XYZ file of C-alpha atoms in Angstrom:
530
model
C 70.657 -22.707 23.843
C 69.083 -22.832 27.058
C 69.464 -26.459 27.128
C 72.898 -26.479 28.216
C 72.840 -23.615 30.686
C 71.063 -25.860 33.781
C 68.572 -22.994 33.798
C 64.769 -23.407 32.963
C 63.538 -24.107 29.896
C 60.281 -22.737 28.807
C 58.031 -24.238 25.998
C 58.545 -21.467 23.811
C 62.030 -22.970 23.662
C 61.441 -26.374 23.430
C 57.938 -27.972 23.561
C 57.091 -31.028 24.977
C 52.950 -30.582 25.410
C 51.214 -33.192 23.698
C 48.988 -30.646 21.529
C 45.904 -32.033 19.586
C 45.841 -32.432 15.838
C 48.507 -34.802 13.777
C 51.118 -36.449 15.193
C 54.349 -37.710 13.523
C 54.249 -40.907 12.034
C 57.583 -42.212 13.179
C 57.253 -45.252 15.554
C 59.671 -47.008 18.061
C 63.239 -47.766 17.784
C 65.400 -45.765 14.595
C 69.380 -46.065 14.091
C 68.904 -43.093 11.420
C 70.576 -39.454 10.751
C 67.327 -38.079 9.579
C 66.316 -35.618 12.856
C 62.138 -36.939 12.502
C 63.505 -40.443 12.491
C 65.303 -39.340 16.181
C 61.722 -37.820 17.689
C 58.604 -40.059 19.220
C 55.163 -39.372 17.909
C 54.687 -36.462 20.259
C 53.651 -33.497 18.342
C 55.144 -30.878 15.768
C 57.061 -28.153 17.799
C 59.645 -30.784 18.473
C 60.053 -31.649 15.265
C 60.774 -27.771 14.586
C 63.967 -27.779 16.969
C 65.252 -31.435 15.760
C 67.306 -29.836 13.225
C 69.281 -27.572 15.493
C 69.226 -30.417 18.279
C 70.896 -32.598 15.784
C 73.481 -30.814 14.641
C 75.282 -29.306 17.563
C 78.173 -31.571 18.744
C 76.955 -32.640 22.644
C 74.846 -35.160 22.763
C 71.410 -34.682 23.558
C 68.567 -36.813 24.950
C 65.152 -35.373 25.626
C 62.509 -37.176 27.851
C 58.655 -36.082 28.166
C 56.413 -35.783 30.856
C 56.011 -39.420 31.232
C 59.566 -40.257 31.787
C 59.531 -41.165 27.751
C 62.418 -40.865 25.372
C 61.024 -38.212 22.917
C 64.530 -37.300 20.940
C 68.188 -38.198 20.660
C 70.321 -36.393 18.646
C 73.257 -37.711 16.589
C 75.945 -36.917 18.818
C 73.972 -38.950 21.356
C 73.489 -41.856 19.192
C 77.287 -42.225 17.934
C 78.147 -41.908 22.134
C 75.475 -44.459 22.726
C 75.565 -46.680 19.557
C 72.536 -46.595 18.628
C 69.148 -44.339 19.316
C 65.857 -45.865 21.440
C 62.639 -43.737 21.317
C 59.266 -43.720 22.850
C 60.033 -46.017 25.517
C 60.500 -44.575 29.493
C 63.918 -43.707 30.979
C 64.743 -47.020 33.243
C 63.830 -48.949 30.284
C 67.407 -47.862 28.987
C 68.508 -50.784 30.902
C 66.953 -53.277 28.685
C 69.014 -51.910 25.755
C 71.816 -50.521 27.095
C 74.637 -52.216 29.606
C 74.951 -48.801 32.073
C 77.753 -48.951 34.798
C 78.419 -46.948 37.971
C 82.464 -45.590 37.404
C 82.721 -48.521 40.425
C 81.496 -50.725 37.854
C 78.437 -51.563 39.395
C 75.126 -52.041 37.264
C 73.273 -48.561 37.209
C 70.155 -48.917 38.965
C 67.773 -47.185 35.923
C 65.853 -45.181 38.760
C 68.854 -43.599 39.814
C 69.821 -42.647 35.866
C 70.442 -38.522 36.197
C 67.626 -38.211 33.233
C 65.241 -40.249 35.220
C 66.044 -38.467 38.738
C 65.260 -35.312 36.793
C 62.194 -36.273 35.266
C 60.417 -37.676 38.553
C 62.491 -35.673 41.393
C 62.677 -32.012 39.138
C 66.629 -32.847 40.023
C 69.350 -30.851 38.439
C 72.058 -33.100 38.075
C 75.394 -31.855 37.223
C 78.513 -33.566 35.837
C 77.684 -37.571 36.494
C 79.845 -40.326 34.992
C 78.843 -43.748 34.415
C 80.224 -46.430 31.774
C 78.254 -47.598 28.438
C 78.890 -51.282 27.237
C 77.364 -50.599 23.556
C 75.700 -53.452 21.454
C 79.194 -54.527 19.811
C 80.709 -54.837 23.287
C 82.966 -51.531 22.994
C 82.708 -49.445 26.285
C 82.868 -45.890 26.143
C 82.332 -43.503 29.605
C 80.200 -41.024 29.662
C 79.603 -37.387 31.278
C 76.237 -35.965 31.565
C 74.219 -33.049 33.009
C 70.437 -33.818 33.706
C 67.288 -30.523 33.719
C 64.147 -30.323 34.112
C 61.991 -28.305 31.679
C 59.061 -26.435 32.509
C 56.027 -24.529 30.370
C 55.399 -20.841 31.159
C 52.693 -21.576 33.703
C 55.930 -23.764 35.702
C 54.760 -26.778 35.023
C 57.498 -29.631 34.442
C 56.830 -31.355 30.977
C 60.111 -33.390 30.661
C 64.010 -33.406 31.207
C 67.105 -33.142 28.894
C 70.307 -35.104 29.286
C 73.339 -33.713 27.851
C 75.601 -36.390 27.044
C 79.576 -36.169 26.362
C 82.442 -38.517 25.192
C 84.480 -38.673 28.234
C 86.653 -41.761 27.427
C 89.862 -40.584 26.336
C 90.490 -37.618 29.205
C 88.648 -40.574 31.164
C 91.894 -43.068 30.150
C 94.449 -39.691 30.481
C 93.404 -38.875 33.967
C 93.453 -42.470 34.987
C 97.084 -42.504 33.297
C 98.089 -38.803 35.196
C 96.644 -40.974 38.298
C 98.923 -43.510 37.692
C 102.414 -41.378 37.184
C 101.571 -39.343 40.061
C 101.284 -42.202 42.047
C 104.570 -43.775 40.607
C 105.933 -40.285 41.518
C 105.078 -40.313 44.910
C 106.546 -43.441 45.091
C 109.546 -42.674 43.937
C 109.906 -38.873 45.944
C 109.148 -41.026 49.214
C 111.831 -43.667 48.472
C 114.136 -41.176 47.284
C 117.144 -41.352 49.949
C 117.377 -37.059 49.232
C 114.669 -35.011 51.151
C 111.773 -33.580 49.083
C 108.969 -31.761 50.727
C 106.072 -29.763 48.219
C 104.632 -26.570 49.846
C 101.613 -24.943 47.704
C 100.298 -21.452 48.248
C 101.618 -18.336 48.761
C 101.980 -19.626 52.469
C 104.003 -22.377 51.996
C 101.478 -24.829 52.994
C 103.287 -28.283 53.558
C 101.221 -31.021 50.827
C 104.136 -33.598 51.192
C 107.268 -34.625 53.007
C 109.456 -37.714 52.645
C 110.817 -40.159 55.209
C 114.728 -38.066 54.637
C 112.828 -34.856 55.508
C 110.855 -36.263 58.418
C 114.393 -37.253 59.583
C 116.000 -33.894 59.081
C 113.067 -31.529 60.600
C 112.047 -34.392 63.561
C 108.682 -35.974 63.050
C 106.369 -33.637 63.784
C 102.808 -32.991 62.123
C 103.861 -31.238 58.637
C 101.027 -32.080 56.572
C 98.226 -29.155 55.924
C 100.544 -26.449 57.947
C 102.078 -23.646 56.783
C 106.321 -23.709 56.677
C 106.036 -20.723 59.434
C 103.453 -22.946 61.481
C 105.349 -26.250 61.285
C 108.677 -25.283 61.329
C 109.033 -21.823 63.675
C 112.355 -22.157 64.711
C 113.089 -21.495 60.711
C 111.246 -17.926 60.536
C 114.562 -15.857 61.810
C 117.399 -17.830 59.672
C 116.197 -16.499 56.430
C 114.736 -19.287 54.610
C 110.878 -18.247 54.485
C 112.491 -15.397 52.700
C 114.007 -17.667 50.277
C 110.723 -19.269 49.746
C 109.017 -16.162 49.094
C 111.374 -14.892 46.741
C 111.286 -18.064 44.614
C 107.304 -18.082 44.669
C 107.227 -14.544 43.155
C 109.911 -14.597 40.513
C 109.789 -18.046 39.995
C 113.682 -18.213 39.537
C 115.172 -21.793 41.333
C 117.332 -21.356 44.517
C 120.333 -23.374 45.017
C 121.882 -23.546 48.537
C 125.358 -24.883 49.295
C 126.151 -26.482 52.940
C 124.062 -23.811 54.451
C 123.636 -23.993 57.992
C 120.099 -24.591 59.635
C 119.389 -24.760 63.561
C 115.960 -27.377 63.958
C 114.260 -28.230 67.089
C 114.100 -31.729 66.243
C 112.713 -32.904 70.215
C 109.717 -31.297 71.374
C 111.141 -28.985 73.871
C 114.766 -29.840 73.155
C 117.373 -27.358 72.290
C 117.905 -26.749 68.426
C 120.755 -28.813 66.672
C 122.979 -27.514 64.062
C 123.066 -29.278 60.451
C 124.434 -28.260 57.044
C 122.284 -28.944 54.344
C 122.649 -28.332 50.254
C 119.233 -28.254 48.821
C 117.566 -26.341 46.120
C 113.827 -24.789 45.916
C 111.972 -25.027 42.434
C 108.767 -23.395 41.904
C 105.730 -25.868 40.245
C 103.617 -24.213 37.262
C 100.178 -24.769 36.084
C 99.434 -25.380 32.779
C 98.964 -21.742 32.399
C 102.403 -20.654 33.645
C 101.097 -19.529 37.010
C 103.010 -20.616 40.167
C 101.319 -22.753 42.459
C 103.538 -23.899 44.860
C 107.566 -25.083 45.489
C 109.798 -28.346 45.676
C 112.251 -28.348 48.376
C 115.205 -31.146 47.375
C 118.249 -31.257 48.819
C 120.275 -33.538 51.138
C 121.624 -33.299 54.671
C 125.821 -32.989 54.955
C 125.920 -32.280 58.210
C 128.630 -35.785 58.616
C 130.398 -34.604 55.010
C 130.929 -31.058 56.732
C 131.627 -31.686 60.243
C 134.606 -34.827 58.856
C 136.048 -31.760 56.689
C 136.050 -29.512 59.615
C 138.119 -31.923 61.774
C 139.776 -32.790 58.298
C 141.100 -28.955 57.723
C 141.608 -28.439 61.692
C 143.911 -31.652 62.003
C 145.551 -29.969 58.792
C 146.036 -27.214 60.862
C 147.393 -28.800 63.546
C 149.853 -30.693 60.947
C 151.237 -27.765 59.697
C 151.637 -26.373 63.182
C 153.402 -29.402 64.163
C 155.664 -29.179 60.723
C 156.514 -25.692 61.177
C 157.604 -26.146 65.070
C 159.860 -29.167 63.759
C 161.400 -27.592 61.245
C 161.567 -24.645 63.192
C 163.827 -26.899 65.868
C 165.842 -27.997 63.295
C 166.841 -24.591 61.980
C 167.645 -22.904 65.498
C 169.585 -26.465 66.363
C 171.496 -26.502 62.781
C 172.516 -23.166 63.265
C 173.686 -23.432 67.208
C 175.528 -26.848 65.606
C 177.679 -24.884 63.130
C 179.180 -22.832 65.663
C 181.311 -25.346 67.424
C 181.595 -27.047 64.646
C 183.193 -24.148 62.729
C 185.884 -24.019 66.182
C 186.355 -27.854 65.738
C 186.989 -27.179 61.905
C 188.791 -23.998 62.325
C 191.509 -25.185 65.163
C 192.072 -28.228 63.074
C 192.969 -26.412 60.428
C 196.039 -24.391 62.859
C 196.933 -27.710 63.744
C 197.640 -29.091 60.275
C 199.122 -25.647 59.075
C 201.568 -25.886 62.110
C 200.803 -22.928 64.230
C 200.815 -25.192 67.743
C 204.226 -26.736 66.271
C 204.892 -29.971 64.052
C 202.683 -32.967 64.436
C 203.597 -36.483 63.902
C 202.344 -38.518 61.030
C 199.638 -39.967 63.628
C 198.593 -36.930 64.826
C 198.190 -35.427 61.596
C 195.902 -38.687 60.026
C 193.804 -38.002 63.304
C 193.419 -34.612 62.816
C 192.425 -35.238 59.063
C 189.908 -37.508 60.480
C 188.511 -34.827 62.559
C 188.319 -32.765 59.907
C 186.536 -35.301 57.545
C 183.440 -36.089 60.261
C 183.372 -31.957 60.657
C 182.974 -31.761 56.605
C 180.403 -34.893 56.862
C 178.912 -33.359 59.997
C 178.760 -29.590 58.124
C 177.121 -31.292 54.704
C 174.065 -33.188 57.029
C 173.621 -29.924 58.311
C 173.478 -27.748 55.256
C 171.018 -30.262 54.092
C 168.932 -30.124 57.209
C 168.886 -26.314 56.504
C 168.052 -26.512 53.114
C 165.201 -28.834 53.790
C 163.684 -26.416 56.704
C 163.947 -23.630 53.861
C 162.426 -25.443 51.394
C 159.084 -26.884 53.695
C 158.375 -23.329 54.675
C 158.587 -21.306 51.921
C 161.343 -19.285 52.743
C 164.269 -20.396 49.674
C 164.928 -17.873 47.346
C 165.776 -18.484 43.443
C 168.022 -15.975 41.689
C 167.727 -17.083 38.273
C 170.978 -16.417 35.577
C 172.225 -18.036 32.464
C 173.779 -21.452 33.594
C 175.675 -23.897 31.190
C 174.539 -27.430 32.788
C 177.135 -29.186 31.254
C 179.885 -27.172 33.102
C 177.896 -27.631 36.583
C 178.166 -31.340 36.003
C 181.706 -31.510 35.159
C 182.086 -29.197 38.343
C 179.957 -31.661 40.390
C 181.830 -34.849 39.169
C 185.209 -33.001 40.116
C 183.642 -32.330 43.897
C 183.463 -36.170 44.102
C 185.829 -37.444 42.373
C 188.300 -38.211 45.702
C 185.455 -40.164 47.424
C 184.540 -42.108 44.032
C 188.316 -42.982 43.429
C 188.605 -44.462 47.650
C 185.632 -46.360 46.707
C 187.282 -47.808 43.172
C 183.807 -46.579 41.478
C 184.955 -44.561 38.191
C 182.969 -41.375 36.527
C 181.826 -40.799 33.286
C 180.281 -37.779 31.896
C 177.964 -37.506 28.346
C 177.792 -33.827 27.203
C 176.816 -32.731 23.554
C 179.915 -30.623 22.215
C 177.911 -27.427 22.365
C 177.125 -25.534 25.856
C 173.609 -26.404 26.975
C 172.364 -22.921 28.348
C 169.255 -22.699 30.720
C 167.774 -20.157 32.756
C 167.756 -21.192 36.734
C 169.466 -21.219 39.836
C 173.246 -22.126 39.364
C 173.797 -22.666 43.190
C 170.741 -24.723 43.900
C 171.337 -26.323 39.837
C 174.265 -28.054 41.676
C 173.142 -28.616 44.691
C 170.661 -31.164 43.039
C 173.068 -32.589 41.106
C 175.446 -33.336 43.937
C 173.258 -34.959 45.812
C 172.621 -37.409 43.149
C 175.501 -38.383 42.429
C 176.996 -38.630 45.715
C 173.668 -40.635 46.594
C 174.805 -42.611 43.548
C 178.481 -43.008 44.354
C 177.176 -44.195 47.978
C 175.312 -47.326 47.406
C 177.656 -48.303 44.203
C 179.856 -51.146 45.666
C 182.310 -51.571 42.077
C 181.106 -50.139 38.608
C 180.702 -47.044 37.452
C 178.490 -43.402 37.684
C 177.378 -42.014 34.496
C 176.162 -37.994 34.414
C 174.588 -37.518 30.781
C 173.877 -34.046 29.932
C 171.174 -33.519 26.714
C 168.899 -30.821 25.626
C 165.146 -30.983 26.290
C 162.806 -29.301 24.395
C 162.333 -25.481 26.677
C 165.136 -26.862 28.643
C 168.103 -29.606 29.406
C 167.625 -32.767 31.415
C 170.590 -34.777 33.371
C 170.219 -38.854 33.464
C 172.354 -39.855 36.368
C 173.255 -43.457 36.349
C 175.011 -46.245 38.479
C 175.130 -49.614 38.717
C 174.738 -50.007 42.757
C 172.577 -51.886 44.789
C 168.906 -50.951 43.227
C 165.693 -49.875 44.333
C 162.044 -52.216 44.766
C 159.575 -51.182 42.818
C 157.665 -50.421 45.670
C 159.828 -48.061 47.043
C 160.911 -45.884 44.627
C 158.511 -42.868 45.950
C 158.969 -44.166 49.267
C 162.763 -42.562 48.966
C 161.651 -39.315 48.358
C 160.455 -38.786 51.669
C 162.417 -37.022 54.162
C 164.742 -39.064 56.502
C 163.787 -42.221 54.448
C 165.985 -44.683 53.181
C 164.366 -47.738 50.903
C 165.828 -49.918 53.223
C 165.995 -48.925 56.506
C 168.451 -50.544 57.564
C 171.117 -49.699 55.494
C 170.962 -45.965 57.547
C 173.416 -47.482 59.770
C 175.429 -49.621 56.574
C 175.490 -46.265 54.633
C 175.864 -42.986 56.294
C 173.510 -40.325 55.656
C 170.309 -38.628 56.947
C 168.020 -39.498 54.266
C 167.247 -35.902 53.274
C 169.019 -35.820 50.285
C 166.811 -36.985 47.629
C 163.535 -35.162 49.521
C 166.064 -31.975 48.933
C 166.541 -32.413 45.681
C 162.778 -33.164 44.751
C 161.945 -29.938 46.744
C 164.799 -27.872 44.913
C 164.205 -29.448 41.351
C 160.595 -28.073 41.860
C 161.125 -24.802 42.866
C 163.128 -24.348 39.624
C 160.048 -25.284 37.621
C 161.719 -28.974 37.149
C 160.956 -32.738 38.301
C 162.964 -35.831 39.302
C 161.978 -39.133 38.401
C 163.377 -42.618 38.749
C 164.013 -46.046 37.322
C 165.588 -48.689 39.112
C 165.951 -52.725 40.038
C 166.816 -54.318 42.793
C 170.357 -56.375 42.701
């Protein structure tokens, strides 16, 4: 119908003229369904088009000539509440309780169906608020035209009238989470900007990514406008790519130069971010979402992090470096001093007194002592940088202990501390390093024979499932709690001072950790103090 197009309607369509003959009988105010019940006393034609008026599902309102209600349709009256005929347009006021969407009273001269009626006004699209008789409130959407007979002229107006309440109450509730959104993006302590347009027009930014790109005017500008030093680093091809395939980008600590100072040089930052493209309801890509935060400080700390690393492991590998070249320019005189003693006690130089000969001993025991902190040292150099080799065989570990226990049996027996070894009666066989096997285990129990004062050292050999393990035990001194990892550290004693009451380097337990490792084994330990 032409009534809902906002073009002119011509009486052949909808007659308004006030033709002689009979009238309709129906007078003033109706509430009824019955379409001649919802049309004033003016004249037979628009009786003829109350049927179809009635039952399409917009409300519709007609006025005449005279600014007089002349029909209402169904749809009309159920928006309304109720139907009022025959009487003029700003007379709605008296029975209706009309509202600007400001909630103002609606001035009845400013009604749309009124401003058409006296102005010829098309009026398109107005809202305003209905308080109905039973004090419900619905809102309302409307469209106001004129109507005209074939000669042009204007004989009336029609109002169409919609429901508008409930996408009324859903846009003011989409007003509402948008706003809580925005409240929470701009409090958000991660940078969000939203670009729209194939441009990459900026339509919000966030205190974080004011702080990143320097406050300058974003707002309204496209990315290549407000941010130019950005054009030749890549990113407005990342935008572009994201806004026509609409797959998400995800950026890790990539690096970004920003003039952040008018006129000052551009800074260097590291940012992780991702870009997300936003859809319409129809799937269509409007525009992106730019969230990410800035890690400059996380990437710069690991940078000094991994170059003071660096620098540690420089440092490391000159030290043990030094320690190999000096062990190895020690064993040469010491393998003179060791050698010539040796002639001495066989008798090559002639027959030495019983003196002589303890002091020559002696000499030879501090070159043995001095030849084991050195092997140690050497072993320890080996083992920081990689360089010790493992030559795997078949190794009984119950013959390497009663090998090791043998080694120290001499030093145990001077110190009155006796030996006991636990072995099952079966050999237990693993596959590892025989040499570097007993290296471990000498260390222990020497380490254990050391701080023993009077008691015993017990080696207990047992299977382990996919291997063996060794339980070496004494009943010296003890270890604190605290510092039972604290003697696994190279040169470390758990009590410092006893380096000078108990001779050693403090190497041997890091040496065996290293070497228990290498073979694909651990050390572990369990101890009180006295």
């Amino acid at each position: 119908m032409l009534l809902h197009s906002g073009e002119t309607v011509h009486a052949q369509e909808l007659s308004l003229a006030s033709p002689t003959g009979t009238r309709s009988s129906a007078q003033g105010n109706t509430t009824g369904s019955d379409p001649a019940a919802s049309v004033a006393p003016h004249g037979d034609p628009l009786l003829r088009q109350a049927a179809i008026l009635t039952q399409i599902t917009e409300g519709v309102i007609v006025a005449d000539r005279d600014g007089r209600i002349a029909f209402v349709n169904d749809a009309a009256r159920r928006i309304q509440g109720q139907a009022v005929l025959g009487v003029p347009v700003e007379g709605y006021s008296q029975t209706y309780h009309l509202y600007t969407m400001g909630g103002e009273p609606y001035a009845p001269e400013d009604l749309p169906l009124a401003r058409a009626v006296r102005d010829g006004e098309m009026i398109e699209c107005a809202e305003w608020r209905i308080r109905r008789a039973d004090g419900t409130e619905v809102i309302a959407e409307g469209s106001a035209t004129p109507l005209f007979d074939p000669a042009g002229e204007q004989i009336g107006a029609v109002l169409t009238v919609r429901d508008v309440t409930e996408r009324h109450l859903l846009r003011q509730q989409l007003e509402i989470e948008r706003a809580r959104l925005r409240e929470v993006v701009m409090s958000a302590p991660a940078f969000v900007a939203v670009a729209r347009g194939p441009d990459h027009v900026f339509e919000l930014a966030n205190p974080p990514y004011y702080q990143l790109v320097g406050h300058r005017d974003l707002i309204g500008r496209p990315v290549r406008e407000a941010l130019p030093e950005v054009v030749e680093q890549g990113f407005i091809e990342l935008l572009d790519e994201v806004y026509r395939t609409g797959e998400p980008f995800v950026g890790t600590e990539m690096r970004i130069l920003l003039q952040r100072k008018q006129g000052g040089a551009p800074s260097e930052h590291f940012v992780t971010f991702v870009y997300l493209p936003l859809r319409e309801s129809d799937g269509s890509i409007s525009g992106l979402l730019a969230h990410g935060v800035d890690v400059t400080d996380q990437v710069r700390a690991r940078q000094r992090i991994e170059d003071l690393y660096h620098e540690a492991e420089r440092a490391s590998q000159a030290k043990s470096d030094f320690l190999a070249v000096m062990s190895h320019e020690l064993r040469t005189p010491l393998n003179a001093i060791m050698g010539f003693g040796d002639l001495l006690l066989a008798g090559i130089y002639g027959d030495l007194s019983d003196r002589q000969e303890d002091q020559v001993e002696r000499i030879q025991a501090s070159s043995r002592h001095l030849t084991q902190i050195i092997d140690e040292i050497l072993t320890f150099t080996r083992a920081e940088a990689g360089t010790t080799e493992v030559r795997p065989e078949e190794v009984d570990v119950r013959q390497v202990a009663e090998e090791t226990l043998a080694e120290v049996a001499s030093t145990a027996k001077a110190k009155r501390v006796g030996l006991r070894l636990e072995t099952p009666a079966a050999p237990v066989v693993v596959q590892t390093d025989r040499m570097k096997l007993r290296q471990i285990l000498l260390h222990l129990v020497t380490n254990a024979v050391k701080f023993t004062k009077e008691g015993e050292v017990s080696v207990a050999v047992r299977t382990d499932e996919g291997g063996a393990s060794v339980e070496v035990r004494d009943t010296g001194i003890g270890i604190a709690p605290e510092d039972l990892e604290r003697i696994f550290e190279p040169f470390t004693q758990a009590d410092q001072g006893l380096t000078r009451a108990y001779e050693g380097t403090g190497l041997g337990l890091a040496v065996s950790r290293q070497l228990a490792e290498l073979l694909g084994g651990e050390i572990a330990v369990e101890s009180e103090p006295e």
